[in-house]
XYZ file of C-alpha atoms in Angstrom:
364
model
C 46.473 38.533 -39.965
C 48.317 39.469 -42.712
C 52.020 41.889 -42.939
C 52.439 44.582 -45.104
C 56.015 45.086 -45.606
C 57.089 47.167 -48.279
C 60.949 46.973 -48.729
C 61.609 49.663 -51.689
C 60.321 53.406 -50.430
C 61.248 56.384 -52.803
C 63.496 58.713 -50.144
C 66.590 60.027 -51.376
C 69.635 58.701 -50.531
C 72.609 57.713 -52.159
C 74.842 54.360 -51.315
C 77.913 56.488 -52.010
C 77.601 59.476 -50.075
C 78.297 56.982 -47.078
C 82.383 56.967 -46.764
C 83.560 53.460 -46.002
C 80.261 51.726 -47.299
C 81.084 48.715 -49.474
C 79.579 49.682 -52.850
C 78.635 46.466 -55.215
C 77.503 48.737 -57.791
C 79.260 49.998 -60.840
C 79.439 50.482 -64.277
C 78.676 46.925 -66.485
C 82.172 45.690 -66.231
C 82.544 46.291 -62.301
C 78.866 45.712 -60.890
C 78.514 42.442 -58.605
C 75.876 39.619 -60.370
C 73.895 36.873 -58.774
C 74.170 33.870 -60.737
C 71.496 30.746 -60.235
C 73.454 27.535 -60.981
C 70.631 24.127 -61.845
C 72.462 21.002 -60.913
C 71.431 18.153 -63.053
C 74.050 15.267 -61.865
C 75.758 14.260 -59.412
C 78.742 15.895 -60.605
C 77.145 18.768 -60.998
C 76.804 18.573 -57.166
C 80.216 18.003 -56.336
C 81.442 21.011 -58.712
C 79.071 22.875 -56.501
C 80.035 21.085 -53.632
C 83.639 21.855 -54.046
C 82.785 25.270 -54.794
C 81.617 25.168 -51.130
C 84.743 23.983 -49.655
C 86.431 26.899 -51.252
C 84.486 29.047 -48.467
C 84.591 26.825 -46.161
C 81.317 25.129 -46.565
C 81.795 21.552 -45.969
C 78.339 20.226 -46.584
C 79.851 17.907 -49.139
C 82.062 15.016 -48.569
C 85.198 16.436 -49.645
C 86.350 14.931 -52.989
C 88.879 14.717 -55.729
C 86.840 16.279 -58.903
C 88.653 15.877 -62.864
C 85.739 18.293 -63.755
C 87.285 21.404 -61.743
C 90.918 22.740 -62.138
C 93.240 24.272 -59.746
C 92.909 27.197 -61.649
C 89.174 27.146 -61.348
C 89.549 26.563 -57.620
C 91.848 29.013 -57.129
C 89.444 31.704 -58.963
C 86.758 30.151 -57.278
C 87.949 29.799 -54.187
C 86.643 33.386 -52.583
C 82.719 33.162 -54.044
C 79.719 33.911 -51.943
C 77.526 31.331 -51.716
C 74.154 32.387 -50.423
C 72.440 29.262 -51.113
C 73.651 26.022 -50.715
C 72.482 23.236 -52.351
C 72.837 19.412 -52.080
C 70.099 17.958 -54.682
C 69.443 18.065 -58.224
C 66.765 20.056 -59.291
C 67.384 22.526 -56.859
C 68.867 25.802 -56.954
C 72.190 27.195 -55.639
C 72.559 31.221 -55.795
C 76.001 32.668 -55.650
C 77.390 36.248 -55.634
C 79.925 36.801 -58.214
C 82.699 39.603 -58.232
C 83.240 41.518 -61.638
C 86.541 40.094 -61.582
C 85.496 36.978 -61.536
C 82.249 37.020 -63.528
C 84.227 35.774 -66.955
C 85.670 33.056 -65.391
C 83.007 31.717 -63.849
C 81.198 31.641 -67.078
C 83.537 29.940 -68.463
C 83.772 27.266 -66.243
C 80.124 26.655 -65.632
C 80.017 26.814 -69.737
C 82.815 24.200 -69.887
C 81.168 21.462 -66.949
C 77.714 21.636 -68.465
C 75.991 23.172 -65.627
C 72.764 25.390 -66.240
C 72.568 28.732 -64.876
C 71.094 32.317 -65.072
C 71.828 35.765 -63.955
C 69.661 35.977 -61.237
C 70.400 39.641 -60.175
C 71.931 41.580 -62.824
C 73.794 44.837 -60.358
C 73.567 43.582 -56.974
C 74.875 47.256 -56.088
C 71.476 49.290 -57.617
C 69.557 46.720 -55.136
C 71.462 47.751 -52.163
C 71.015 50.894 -52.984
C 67.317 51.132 -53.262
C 66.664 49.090 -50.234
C 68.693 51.684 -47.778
C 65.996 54.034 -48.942
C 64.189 51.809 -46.429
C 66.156 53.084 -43.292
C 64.937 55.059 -41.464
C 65.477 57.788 -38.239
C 61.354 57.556 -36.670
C 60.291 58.749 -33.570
C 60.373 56.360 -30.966
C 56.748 56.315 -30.463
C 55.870 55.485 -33.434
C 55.834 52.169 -35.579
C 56.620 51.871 -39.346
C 57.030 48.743 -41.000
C 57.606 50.436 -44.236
C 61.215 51.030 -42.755
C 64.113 49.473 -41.349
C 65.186 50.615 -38.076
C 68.772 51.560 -36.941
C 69.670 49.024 -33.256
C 69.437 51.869 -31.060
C 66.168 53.080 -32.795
C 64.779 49.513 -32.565
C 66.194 49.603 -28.522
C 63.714 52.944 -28.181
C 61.017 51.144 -29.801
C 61.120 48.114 -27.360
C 61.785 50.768 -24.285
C 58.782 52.614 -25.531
C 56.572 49.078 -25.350
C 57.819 48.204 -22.362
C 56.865 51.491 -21.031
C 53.423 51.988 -22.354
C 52.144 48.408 -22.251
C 53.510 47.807 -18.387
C 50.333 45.737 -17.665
C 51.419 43.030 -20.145
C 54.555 43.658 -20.955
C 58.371 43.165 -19.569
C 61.544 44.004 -20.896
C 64.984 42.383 -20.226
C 68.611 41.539 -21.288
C 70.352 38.043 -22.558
C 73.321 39.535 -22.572
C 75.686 41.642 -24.619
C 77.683 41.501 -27.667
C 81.182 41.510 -28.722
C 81.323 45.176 -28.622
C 78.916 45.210 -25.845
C 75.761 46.401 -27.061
C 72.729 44.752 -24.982
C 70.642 41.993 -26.518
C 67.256 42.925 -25.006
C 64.070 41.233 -25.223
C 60.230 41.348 -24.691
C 58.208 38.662 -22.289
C 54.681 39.708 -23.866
C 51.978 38.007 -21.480
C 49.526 39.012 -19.013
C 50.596 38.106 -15.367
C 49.919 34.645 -13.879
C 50.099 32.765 -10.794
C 51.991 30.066 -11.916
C 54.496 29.219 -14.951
C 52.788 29.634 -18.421
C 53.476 27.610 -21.347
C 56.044 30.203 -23.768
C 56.792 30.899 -27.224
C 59.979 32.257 -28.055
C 60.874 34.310 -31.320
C 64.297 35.329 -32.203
C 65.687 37.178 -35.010
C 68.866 38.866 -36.505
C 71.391 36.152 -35.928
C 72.395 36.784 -39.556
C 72.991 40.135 -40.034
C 72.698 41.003 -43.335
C 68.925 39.072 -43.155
C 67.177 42.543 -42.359
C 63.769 40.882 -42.970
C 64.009 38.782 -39.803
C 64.347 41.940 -37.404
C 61.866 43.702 -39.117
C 59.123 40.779 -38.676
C 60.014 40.506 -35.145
C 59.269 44.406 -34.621
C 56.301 44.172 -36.567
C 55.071 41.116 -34.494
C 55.500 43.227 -31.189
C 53.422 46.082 -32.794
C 50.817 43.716 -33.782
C 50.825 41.427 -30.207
C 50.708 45.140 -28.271
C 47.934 46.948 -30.026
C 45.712 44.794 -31.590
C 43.017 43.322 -28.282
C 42.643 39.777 -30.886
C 45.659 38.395 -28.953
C 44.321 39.544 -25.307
C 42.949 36.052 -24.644
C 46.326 34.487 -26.038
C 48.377 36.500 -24.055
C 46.508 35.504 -20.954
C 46.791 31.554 -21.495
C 51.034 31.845 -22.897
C 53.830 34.374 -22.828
C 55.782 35.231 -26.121
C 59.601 35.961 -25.765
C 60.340 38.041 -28.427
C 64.458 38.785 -28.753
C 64.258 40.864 -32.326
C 68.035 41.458 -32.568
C 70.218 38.533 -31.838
C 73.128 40.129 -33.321
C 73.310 43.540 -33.095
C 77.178 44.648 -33.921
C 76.638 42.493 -37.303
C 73.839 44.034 -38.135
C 74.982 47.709 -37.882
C 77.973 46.651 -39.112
C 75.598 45.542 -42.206
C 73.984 48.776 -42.264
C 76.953 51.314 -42.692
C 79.750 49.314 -43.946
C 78.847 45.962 -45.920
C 75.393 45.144 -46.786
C 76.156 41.459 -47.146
C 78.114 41.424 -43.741
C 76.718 37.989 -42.255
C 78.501 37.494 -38.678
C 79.029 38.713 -35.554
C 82.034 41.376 -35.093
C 84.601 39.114 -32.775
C 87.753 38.756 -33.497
C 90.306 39.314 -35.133
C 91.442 36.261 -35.966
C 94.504 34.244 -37.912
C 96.934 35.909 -40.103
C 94.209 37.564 -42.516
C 92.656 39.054 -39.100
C 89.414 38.261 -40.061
C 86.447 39.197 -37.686
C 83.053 36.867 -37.367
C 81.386 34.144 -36.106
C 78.224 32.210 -37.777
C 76.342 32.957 -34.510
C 74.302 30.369 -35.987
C 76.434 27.252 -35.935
C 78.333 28.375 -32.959
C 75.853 26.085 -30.903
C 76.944 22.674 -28.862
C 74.323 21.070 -30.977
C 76.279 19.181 -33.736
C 78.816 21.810 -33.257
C 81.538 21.890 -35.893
C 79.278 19.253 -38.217
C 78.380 19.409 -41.967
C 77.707 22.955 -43.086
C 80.426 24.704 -40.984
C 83.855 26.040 -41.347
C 87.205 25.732 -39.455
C 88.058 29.217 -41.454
C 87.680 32.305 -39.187
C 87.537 34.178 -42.513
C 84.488 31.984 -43.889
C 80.786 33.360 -43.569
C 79.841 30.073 -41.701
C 83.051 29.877 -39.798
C 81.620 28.494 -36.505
C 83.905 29.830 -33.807
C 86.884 28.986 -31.537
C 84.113 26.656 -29.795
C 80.958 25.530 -28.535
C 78.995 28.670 -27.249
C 82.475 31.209 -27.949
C 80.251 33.856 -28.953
C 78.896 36.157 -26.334
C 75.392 35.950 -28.723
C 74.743 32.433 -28.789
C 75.969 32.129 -25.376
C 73.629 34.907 -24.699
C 70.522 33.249 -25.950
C 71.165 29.582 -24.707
C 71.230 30.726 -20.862
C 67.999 32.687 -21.698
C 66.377 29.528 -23.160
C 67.807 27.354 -19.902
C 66.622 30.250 -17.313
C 63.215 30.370 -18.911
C 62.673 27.005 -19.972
C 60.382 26.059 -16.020
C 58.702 23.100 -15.005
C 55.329 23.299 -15.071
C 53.598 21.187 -12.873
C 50.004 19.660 -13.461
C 48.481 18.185 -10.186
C 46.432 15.032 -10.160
C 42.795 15.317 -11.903
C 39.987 13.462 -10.885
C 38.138 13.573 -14.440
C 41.060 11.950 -16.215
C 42.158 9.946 -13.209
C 46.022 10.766 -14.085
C 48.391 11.964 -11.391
C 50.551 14.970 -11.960
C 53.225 15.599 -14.214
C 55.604 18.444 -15.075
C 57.031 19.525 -18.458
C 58.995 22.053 -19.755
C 57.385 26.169 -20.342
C 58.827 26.325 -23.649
C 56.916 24.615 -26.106
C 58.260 26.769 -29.407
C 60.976 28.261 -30.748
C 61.289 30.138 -33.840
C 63.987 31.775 -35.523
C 63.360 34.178 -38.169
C 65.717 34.086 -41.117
C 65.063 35.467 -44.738
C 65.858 32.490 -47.355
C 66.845 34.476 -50.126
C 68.571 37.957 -49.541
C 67.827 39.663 -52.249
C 64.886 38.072 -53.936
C 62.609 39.673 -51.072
C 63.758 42.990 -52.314
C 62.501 42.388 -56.344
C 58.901 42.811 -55.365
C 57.245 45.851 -54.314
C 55.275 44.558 -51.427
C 55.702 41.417 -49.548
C 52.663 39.982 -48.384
C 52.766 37.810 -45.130
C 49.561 35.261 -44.281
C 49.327 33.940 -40.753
């Protein structure tokens, strides 16, 4: 099966007719770049590394480095990193300010570390990609746009209407600001627990990609008959919007907004959670942040976040026994295991690569 999703549709619309929408375009001197930094050493690492712990992100030991000033830290200190890295010959990406542009150069230039100019004017690619939202009818299905929450609520409502025989709609639970998180048991009735498959998306807000697969794999599970004998041996949970207040706070305020909307918190009265890393699950480990005003700042505790807490009672409720009685051809008694045998979460890798192409072609 393969996923047509074209991200860049000619509509009109302009980034600064919205009032309050963080614009990261501009004239040369005050447009927002993407640089790609190539670690060759170890110490080119640890810059990086430390570069990290400026946001927050402790997925390096945290070290004394000669090769990085406190001026370089302290003009450092409030980068984006949207791709960590913790290898050489691998890649880190990082979105760089215009204020801030010079001086990075300068200290990348100065501590021998390759990079490039990934993205150029982050702000003209924002731009073009909101020519990708959209206002459809509910009955209908375009993955050549990306859909509002409430217009992606009508669109599972409409399912859920129209597909009744198969198809069941429900609600993990709520956000900060109390919007529902809803999602779709796709499956043919049964008699007894079948094994599941459960899909969720949007944890990250500003990863529109991941929502948009996750309609686009309800379209294609509810229309095309290919999946009818699939659907009759395992359900698929499908929850396409894990974090729904980010998200529109993504769409018509800050494109880059990555968190949930709690808060605020500590003297800078930040709002966010990484709904991500606000599981028990190594909670508070490598790759997290004690820094309510970090992007991966991982909450006030295990489970703090109405969304995660959301999603792991789902995934305890649903997660049955499923009992096998005693077979006389393989001369085993019975056993029971758990319903849910996968778990996906969709997330895009690379924010704004996706949006360079044209078309994005998806083979499953």
């Amino acid at each position: 099966m393969y996923w047509v999703l074209s991200l860049l549709l000619l509509l009109p619309y302009s980034i600064n007719a919205i009032e309050g929408y963080k614009n990261y375009s501009g004239s040369i001197s005050s447009r927002y770049q993407i640089f790609q930094l190539s670690p060759q050493t170890d110490k080119h690492l640890e810059y990086i590394g430390k570069l990290d712990e400026g946001l927050g992100f402790e997925s390096l030991p945290i070290v004394h480095l000669s090769i990085i000033t406190q001026n370089d830290t302290r003009q450092l200190e409030r980068l984006d990193v949207l791709r960590a890295v913790n290898k050489i010959g691998s890649h880190s990406e990082v979105l760089v300010p215009p204020g801030k542009i010079n001086h990075i150069i300068r200290s990348l230039t100065d501590n021998n570390i390759t990079y490039e100019v990934a993205v150029d004017d982050v702000g003209a690619i924002v731009a073009r990609e909101r020519r990708a939202l959209a206002n459809p009818n509910p009955g209908t299905f375009d993955p050549f746009h990306y859909y509002s929450y409430e217009d992606q609520m009508k669109y599972l409502d409409f399912v859920a209407s129209r597909r009744f025989s198969f198809v069941t709609q429900g609600i993990i639970g709520y956000s900060s600001e109390r919007r529902p998180i809803k999602f779709l048991r796709i499956g043919f009735p049964s008699r007894q627990f079948k094994p599941s498959l459960v899909i969720e998306a949007g944890i990250h807000a500003r990863e529109w990609i991941a929502p948009a697969t996750a309609l686009h794999t309800i379209h294609e599970l509810t229309t095309d008959g290919v999946y009818e004998n699939l659907l009759k041996t395992i359900d698929i949970y499908i929850i396409p919007n894990t974090n729904p207040d980010g998200y529109e706070y993504s769409r018509l305020h800050d494109r880059l907004w990555r968190k949930t909307r709690s808060g605020p918190r500590g003297p800078q009265r930040c709002f966010g959670t990484d709904g991500n890393r606000n599981f028990p699950y190594f909670y508070a480990f490598d790759g997290t942040s004690r820094d309510p005003c970090s992007d991966i700042f991982h909450g006030d505790g295990p489970l703090s976040e109405p969304e995660a807490a959301g999603l792991s009672r789902f995934l305890l409720a649903h997660n049955h026994y499923e009992i096998r009685s005693f077979s006389k051809q393989s001369k085993k008694g019975g056993m029971c295991r758990k319903t849910i045998r996968g778990f996906i979460s969709l997330h895009s890798k690379r924010i704004f690569r996706v949006h360079l192409v044209e078309e994005m072609l998806i083979e499953q």
